PDB file of C-alpha atoms and ligand atoms in Angstrom:
ATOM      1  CA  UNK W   1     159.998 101.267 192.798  1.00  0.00           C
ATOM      2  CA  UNK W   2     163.018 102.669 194.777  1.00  0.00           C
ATOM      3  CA  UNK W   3     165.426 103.958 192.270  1.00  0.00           C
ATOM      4  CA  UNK W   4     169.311 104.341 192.351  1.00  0.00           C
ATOM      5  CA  UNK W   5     169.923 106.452 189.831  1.00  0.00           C
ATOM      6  CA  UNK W   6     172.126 109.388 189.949  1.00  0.00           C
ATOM      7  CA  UNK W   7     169.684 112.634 188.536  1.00  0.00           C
ATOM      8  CA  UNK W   8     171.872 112.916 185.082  1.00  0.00           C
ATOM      9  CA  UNK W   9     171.126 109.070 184.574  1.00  0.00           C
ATOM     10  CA  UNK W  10     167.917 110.070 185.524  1.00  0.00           C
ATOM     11  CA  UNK W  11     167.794 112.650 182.923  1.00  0.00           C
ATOM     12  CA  UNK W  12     169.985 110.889 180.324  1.00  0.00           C
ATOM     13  CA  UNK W  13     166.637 107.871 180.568  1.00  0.00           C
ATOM     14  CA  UNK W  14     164.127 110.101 179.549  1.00  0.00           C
ATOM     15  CA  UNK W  15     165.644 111.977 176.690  1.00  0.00           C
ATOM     16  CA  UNK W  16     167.350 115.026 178.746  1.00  0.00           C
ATOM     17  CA  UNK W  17     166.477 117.525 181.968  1.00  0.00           C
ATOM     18  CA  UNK W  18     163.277 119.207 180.075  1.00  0.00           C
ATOM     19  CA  UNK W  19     161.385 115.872 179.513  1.00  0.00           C
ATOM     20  CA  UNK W  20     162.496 114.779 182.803  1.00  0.00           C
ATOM     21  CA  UNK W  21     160.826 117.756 184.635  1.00  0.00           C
ATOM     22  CA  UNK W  22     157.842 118.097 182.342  1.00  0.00           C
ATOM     23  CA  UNK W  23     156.871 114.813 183.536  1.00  0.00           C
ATOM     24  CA  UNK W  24     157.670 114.895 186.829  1.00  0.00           C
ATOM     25  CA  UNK W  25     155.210 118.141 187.623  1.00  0.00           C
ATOM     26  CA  UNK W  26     152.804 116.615 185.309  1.00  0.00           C
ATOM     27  CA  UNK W  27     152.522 113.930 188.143  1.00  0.00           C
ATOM     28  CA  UNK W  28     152.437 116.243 190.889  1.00  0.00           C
ATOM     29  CA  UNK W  29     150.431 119.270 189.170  1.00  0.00           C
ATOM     30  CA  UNK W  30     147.115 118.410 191.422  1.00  0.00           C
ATOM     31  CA  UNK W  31     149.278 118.263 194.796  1.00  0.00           C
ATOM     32  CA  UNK W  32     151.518 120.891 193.498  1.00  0.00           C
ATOM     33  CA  UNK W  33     149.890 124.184 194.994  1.00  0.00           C
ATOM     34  CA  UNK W  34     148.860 122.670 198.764  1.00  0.00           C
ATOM     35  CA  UNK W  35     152.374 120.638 199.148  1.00  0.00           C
ATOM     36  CA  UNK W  36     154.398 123.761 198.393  1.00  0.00           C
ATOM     37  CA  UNK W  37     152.442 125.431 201.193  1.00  0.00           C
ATOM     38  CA  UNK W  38     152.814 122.751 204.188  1.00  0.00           C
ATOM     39  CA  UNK W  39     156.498 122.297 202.962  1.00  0.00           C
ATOM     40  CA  UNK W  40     157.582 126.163 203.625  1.00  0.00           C
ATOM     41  CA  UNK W  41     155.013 126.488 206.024  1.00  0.00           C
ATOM     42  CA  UNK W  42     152.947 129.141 204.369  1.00  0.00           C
ATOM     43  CA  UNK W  43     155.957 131.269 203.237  1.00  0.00           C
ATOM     44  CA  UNK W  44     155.774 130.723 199.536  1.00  0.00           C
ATOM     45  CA  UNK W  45     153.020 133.277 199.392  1.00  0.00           C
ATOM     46  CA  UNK W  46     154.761 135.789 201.166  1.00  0.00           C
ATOM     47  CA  UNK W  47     158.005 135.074 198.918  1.00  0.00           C
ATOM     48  CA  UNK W  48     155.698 135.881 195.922  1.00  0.00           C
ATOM     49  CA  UNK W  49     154.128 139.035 196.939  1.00  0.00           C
ATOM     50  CA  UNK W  50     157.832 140.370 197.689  1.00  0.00           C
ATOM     51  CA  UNK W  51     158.916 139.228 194.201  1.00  0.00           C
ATOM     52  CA  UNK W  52     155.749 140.579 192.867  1.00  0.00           C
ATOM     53  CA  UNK W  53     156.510 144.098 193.931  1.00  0.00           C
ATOM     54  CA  UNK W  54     159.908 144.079 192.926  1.00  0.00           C
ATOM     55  CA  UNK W  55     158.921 143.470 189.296  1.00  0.00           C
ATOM     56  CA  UNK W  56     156.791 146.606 190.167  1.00  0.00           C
ATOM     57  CA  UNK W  57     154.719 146.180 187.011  1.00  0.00           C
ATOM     58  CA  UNK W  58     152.731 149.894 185.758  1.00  0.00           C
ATOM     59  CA  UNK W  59     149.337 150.036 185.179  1.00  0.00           C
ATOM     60  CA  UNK W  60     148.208 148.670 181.561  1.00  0.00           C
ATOM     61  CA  UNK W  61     151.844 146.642 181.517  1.00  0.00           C
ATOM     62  CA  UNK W  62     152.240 143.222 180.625  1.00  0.00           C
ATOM     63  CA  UNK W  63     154.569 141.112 182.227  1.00  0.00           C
ATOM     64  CA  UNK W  64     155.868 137.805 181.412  1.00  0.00           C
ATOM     65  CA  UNK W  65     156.125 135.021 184.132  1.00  0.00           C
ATOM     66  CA  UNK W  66     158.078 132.039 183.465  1.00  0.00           C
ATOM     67  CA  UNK W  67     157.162 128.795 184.567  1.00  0.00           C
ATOM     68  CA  UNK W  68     154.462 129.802 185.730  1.00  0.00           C
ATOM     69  CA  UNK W  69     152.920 126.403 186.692  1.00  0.00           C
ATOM     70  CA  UNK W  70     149.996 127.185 188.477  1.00  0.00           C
ATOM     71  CA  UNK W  71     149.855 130.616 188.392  1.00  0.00           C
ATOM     72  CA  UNK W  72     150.508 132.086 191.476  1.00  0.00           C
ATOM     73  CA  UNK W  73     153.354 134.050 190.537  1.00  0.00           C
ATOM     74  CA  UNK W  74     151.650 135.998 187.968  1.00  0.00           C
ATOM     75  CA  UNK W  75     148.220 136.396 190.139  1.00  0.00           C
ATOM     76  CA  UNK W  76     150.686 137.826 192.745  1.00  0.00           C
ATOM     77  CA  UNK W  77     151.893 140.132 190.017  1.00  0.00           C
ATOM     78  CA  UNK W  78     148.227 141.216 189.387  1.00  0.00           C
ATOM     79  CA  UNK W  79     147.143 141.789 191.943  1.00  0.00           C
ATOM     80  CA  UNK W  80     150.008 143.743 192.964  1.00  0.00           C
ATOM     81  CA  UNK W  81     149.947 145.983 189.691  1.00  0.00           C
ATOM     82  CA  UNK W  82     146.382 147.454 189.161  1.00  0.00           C
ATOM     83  CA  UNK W  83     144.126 147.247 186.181  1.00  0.00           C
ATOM     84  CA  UNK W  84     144.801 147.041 183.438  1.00  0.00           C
ATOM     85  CA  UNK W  85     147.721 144.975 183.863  1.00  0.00           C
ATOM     86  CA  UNK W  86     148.183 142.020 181.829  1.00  0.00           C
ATOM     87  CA  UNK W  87     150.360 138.899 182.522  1.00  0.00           C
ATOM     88  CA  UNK W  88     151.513 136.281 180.130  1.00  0.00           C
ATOM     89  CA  UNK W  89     151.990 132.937 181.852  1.00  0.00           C
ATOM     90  CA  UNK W  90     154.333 130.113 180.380  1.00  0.00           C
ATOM     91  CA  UNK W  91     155.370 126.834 181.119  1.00  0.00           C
ATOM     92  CA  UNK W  92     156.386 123.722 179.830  1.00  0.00           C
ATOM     93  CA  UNK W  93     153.952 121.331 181.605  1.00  0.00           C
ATOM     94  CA  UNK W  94     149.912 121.473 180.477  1.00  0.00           C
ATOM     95  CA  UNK W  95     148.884 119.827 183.704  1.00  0.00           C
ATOM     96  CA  UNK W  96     150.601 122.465 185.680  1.00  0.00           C
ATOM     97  CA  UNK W  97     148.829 125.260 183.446  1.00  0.00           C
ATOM     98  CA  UNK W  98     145.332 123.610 183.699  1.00  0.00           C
ATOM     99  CA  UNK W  99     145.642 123.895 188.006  1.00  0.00           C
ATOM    100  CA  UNK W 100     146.113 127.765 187.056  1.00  0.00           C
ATOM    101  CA  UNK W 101     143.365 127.898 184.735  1.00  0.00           C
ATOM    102  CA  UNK W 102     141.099 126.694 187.085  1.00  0.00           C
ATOM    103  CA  UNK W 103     142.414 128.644 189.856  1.00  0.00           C
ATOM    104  CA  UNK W 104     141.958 131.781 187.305  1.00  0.00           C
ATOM    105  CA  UNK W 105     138.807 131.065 186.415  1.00  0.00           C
ATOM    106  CA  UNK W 106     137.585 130.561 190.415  1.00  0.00           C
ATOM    107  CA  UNK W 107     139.033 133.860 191.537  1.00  0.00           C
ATOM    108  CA  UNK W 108     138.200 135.874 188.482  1.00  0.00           C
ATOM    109  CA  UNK W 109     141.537 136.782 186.870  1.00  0.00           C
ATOM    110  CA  UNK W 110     141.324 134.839 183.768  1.00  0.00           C
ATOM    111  CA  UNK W 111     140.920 137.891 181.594  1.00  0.00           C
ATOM    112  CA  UNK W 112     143.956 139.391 182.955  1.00  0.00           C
ATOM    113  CA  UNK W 113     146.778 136.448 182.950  1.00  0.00           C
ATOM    114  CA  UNK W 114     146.508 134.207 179.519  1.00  0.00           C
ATOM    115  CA  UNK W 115     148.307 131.006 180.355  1.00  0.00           C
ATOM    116  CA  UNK W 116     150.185 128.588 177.414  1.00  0.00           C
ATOM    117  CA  UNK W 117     152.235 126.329 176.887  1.00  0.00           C
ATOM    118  CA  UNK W 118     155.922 127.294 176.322  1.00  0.00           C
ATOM    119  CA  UNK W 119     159.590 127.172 176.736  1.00  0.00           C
ATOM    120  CA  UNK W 120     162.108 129.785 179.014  1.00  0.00           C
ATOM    121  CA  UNK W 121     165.289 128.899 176.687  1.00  0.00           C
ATOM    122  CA  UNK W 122     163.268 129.414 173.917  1.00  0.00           C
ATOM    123  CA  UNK W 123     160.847 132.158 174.587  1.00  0.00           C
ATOM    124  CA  UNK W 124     158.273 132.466 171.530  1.00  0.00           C
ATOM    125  CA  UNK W 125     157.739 136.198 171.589  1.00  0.00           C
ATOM    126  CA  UNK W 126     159.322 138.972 170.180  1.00  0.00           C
ATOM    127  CA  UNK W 127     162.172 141.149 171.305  1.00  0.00           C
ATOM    128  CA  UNK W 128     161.286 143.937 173.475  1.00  0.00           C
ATOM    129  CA  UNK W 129     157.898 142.907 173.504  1.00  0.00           C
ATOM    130  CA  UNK W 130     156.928 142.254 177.455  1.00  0.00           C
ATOM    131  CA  UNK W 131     157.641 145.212 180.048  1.00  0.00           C
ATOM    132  CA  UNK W 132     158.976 143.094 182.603  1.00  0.00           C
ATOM    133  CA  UNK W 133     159.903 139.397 182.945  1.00  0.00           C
ATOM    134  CA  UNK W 134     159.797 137.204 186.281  1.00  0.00           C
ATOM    135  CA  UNK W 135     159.643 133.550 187.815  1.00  0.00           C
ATOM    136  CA  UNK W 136     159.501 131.267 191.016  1.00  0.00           C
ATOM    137  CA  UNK W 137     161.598 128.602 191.745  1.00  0.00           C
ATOM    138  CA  UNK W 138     161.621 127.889 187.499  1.00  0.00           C
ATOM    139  CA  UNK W 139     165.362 128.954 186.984  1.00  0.00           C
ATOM    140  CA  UNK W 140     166.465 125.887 189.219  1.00  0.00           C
ATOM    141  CA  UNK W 141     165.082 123.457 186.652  1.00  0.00           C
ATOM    142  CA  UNK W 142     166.402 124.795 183.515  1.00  0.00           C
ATOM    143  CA  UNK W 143     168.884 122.778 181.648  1.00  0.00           C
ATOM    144  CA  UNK W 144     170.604 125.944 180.585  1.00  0.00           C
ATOM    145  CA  UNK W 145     170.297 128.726 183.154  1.00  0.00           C
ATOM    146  CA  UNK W 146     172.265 131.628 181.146  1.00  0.00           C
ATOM    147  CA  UNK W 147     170.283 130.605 178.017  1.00  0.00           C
ATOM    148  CA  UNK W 148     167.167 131.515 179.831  1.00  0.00           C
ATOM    149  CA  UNK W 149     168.443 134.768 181.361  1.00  0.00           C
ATOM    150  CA  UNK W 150     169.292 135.820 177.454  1.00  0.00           C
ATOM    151  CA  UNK W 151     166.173 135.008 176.127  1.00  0.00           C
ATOM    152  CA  UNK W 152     164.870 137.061 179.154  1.00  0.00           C
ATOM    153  CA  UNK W 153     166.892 139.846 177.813  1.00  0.00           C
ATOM    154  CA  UNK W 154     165.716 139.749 174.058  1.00  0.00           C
ATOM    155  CA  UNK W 155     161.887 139.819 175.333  1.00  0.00           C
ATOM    156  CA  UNK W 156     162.183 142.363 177.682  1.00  0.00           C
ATOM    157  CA  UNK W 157     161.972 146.065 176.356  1.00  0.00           C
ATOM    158  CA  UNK W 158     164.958 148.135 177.172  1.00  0.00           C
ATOM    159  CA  UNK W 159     164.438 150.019 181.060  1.00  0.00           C
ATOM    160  CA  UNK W 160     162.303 146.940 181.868  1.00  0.00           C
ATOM    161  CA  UNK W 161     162.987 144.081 184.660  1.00  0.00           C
ATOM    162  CA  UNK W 162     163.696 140.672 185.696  1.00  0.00           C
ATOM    163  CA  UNK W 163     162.983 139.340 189.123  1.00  0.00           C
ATOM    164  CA  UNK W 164     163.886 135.742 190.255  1.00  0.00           C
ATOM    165  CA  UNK W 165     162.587 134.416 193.269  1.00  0.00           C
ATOM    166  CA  UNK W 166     164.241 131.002 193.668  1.00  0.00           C
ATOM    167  CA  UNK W 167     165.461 128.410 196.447  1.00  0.00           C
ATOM    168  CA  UNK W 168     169.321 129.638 197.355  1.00  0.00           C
ATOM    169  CA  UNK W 169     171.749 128.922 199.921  1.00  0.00           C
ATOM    170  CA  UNK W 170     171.515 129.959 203.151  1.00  0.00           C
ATOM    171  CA  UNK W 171     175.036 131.508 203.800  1.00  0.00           C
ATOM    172  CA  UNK W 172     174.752 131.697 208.198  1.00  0.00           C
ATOM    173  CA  UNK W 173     176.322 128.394 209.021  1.00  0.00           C
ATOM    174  CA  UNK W 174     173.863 127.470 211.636  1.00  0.00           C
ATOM    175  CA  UNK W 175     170.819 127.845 210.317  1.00  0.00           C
ATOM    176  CA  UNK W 176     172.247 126.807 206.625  1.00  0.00           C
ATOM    177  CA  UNK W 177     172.514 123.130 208.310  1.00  0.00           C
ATOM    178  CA  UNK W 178     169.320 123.565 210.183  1.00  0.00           C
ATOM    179  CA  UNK W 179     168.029 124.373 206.041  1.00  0.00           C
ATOM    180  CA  UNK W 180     170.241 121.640 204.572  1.00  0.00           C
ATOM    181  CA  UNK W 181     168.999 119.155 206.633  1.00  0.00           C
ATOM    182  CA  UNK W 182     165.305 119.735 206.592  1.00  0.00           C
ATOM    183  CA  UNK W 183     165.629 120.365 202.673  1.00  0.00           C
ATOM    184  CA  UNK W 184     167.666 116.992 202.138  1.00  0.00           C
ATOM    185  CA  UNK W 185     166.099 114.877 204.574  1.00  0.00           C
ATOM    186  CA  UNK W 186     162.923 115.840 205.971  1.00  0.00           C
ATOM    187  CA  UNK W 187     161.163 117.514 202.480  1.00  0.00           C
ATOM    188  CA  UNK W 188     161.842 114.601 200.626  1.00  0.00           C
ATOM    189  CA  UNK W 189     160.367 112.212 203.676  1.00  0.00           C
ATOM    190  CA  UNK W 190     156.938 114.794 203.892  1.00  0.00           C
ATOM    191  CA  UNK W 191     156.551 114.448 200.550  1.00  0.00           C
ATOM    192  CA  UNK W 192     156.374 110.667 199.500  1.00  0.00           C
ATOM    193  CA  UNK W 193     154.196 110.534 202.971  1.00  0.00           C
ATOM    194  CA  UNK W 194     151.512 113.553 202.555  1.00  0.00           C
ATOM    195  CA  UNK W 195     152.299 113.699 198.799  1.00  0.00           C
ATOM    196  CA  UNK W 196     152.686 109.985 198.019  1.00  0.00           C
ATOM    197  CA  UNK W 197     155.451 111.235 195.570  1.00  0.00           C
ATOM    198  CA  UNK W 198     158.951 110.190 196.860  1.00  0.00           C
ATOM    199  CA  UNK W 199     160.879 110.505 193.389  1.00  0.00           C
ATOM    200  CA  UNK W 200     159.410 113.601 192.623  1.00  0.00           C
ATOM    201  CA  UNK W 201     160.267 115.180 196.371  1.00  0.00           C
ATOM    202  CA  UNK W 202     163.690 113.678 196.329  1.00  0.00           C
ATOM    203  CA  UNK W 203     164.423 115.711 193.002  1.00  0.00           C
ATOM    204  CA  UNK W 204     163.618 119.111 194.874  1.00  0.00           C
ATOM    205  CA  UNK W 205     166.723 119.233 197.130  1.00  0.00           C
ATOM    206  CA  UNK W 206     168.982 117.573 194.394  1.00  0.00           C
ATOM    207  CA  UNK W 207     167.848 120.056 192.311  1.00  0.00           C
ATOM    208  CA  UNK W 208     169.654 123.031 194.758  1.00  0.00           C
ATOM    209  CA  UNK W 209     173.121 120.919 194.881  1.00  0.00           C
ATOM    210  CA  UNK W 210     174.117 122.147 191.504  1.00  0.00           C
ATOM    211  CA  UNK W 211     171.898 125.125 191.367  1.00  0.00           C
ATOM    212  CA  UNK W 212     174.439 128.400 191.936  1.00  0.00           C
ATOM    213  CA  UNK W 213     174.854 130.727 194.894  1.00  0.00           C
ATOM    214  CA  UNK W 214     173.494 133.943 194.932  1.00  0.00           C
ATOM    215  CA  UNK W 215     176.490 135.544 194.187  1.00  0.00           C
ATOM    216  CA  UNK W 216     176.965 133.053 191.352  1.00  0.00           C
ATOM    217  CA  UNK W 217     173.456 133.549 189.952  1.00  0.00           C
ATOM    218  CA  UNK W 218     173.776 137.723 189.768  1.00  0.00           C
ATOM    219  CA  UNK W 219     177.053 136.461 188.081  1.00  0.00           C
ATOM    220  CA  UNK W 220     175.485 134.398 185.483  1.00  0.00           C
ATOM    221  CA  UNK W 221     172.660 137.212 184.739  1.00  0.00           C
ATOM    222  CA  UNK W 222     175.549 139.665 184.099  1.00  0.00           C
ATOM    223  CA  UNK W 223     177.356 137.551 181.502  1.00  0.00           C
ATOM    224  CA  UNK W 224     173.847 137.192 180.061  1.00  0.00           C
ATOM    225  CA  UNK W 225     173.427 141.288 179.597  1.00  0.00           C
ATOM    226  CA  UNK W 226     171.353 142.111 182.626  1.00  0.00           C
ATOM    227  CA  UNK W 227     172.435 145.420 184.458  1.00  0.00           C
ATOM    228  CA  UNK W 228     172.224 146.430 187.994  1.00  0.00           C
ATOM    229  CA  UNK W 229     171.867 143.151 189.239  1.00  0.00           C
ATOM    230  CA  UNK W 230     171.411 142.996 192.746  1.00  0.00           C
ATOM    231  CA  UNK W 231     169.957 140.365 194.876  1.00  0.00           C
ATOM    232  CA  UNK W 232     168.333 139.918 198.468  1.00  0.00           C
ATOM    233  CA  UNK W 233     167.963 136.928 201.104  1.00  0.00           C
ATOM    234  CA  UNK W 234     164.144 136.161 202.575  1.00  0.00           C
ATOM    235  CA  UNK W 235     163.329 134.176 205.372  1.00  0.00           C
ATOM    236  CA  UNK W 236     167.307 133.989 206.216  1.00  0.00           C
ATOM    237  CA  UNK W 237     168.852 132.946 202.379  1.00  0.00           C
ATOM    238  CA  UNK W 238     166.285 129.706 202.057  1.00  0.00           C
ATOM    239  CA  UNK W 239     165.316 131.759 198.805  1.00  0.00           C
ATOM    240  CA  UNK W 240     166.848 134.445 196.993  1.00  0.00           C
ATOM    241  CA  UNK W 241     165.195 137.280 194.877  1.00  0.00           C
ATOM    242  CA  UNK W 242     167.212 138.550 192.024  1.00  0.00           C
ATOM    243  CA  UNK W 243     166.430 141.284 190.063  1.00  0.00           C
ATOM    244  CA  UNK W 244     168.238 142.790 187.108  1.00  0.00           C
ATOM    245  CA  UNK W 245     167.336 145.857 184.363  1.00  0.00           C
ATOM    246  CA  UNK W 246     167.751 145.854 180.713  1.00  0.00           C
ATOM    247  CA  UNK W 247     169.907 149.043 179.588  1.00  0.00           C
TER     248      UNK W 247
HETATM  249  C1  SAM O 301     158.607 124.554 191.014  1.00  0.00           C
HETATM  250  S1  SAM O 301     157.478 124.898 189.722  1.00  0.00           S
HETATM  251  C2  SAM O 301     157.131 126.627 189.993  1.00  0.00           C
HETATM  252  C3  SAM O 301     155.740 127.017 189.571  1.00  0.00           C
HETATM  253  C4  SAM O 301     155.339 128.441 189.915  1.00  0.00           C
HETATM  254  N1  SAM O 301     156.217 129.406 189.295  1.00  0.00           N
HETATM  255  C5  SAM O 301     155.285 128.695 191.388  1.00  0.00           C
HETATM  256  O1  SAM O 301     155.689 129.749 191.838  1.00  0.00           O
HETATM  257  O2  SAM O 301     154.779 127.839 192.118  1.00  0.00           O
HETATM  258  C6  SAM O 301     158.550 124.953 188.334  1.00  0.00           C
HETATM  259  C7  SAM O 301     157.801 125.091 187.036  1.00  0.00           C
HETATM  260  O3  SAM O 301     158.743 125.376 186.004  1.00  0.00           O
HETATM  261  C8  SAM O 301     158.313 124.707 184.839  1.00  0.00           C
HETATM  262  N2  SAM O 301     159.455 124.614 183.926  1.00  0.00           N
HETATM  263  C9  SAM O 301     160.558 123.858 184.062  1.00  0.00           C
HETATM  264  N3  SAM O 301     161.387 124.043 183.015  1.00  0.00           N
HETATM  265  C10 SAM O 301     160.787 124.951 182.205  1.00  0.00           C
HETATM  266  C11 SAM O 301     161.129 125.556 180.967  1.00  0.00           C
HETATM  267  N4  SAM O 301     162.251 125.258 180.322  1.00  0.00           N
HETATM  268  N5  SAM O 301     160.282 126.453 180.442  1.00  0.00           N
HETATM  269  C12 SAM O 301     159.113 126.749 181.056  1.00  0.00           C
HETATM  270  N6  SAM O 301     158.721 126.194 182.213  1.00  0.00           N
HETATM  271  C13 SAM O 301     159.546 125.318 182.796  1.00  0.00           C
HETATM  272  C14 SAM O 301     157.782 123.383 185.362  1.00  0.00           C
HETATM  273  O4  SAM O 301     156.934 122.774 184.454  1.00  0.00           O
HETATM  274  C15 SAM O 301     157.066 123.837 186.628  1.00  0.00           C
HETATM  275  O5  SAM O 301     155.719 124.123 186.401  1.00  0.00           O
END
């Protein structure tokens, strides 16, 4: 069915942003891991590892990785961090979490990362209980962006991190509409062919157009209490890693 919709009807028809993208990686969870690798042509994984060390995690830590669909993120973290270290993965969508379970339980690491079900505005763990926070193009779907950089804040103990890896804006004019147009046009085309999942594709660029800037987004994790924000480009601003301290 070829749908007309504007992405707040969209939203508005299933009962708000949160059901709207539960469902929609519920669909794609099995296709989820392989079509994220042909669509950045391999580069997610290096995105990862760079956000993994950032969070820089010490040995016996435990981190917290939000939307963590299936996995990767926190396995990056892992392996990144030596033993001992122990990462908490959460999401909102069970058939995301069940790829990473299986994923965990091939490779080995299911001891170390303990994946549930769960929400980043409303984290349910205590304050100051997780050394270090992080997630992977999760921020972009939240209804309430700030709201999930405070509850960030409150889980995090004081001296610990937060590192964002998400989709940005490419600010080089050139290569921005290079980005713009294989994001808007071409993504969205790869994935109802390979994928077989047009609507769900289509939401992945329209998902950027309201998403912030980078200097926006360091802006946003300020007014939520997060000091020394700073932020860097990869792969020419296509994604952005942000990473802020709690005082
Ligand atoms: C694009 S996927 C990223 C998955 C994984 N972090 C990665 O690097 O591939 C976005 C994930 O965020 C999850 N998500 C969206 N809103 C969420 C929320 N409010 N709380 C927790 N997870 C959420 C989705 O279910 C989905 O699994």
């Amino acid at each position: 069915m070829t749908t007309n919709f504007s992405l707040e009807e969209k939203f508005q028809a299933t009962g708000g942003k949160k059901p709207y993208v539960q469902r929609l990686f519920g669909r794609i969870a099995r296709i989820y891991d392989i079509m994220n690798f042909l669509m950045s042509f391999g580069l997610d994984r290096h995105w990862r590892s760079r956000a993994a060390r950032y969070l820089a995690l010490g040995t016996g830590e435990t981190g917290l990785d939000l939307g963590a669909g299936t996995a990767d993120l926190s396995i990056a973290v892992v392996r990144r961090s030596g033993p001992g270290t122990h990462m908490i993965g959460m999401d909102i969508t069970p058939e995301m979490l069940e790829q990473g379970r299986q994923k965990l339980r091939r490779i080995g690491l299911q001891s170390q990362i303990e994946l549930r079900v769960g929400d980043a505005e409303h984290i349910d763990l205590p304050d100051n209980s997780v050394d270090g926070c992080c997630s992977a193009f999760t921020v972009r779907n939240l209804a309430n962006i700030r709201q999930g950089f405070s509850e960030m804040l409150r889980v995090v103990r004081p001296g610990g991190r937060v590192v964002c890896l998400e989709i940005s804006h490419p600010p080089g004019k050139i290569f921005g509409t290079l980005f713009y147009f294989y994001f808007y046009k071409l993504a969205p085309l790869f994935g109802s062919i390979i994928g077989k999942a047009f609507e769900e594709y289509n939401y992945l660029p329209n998902s950027l157009t309201a998403f912030p800037k980078a200097p926006e987004l360091k802006r946003i994790m300020e007014e939520a209490g997060w000091s020394g924000v700073r932020y860097y480009y990869l792969s020419g601003g296509v994604v952005a890693i942000h990473i802020g301290t709690k005082q």
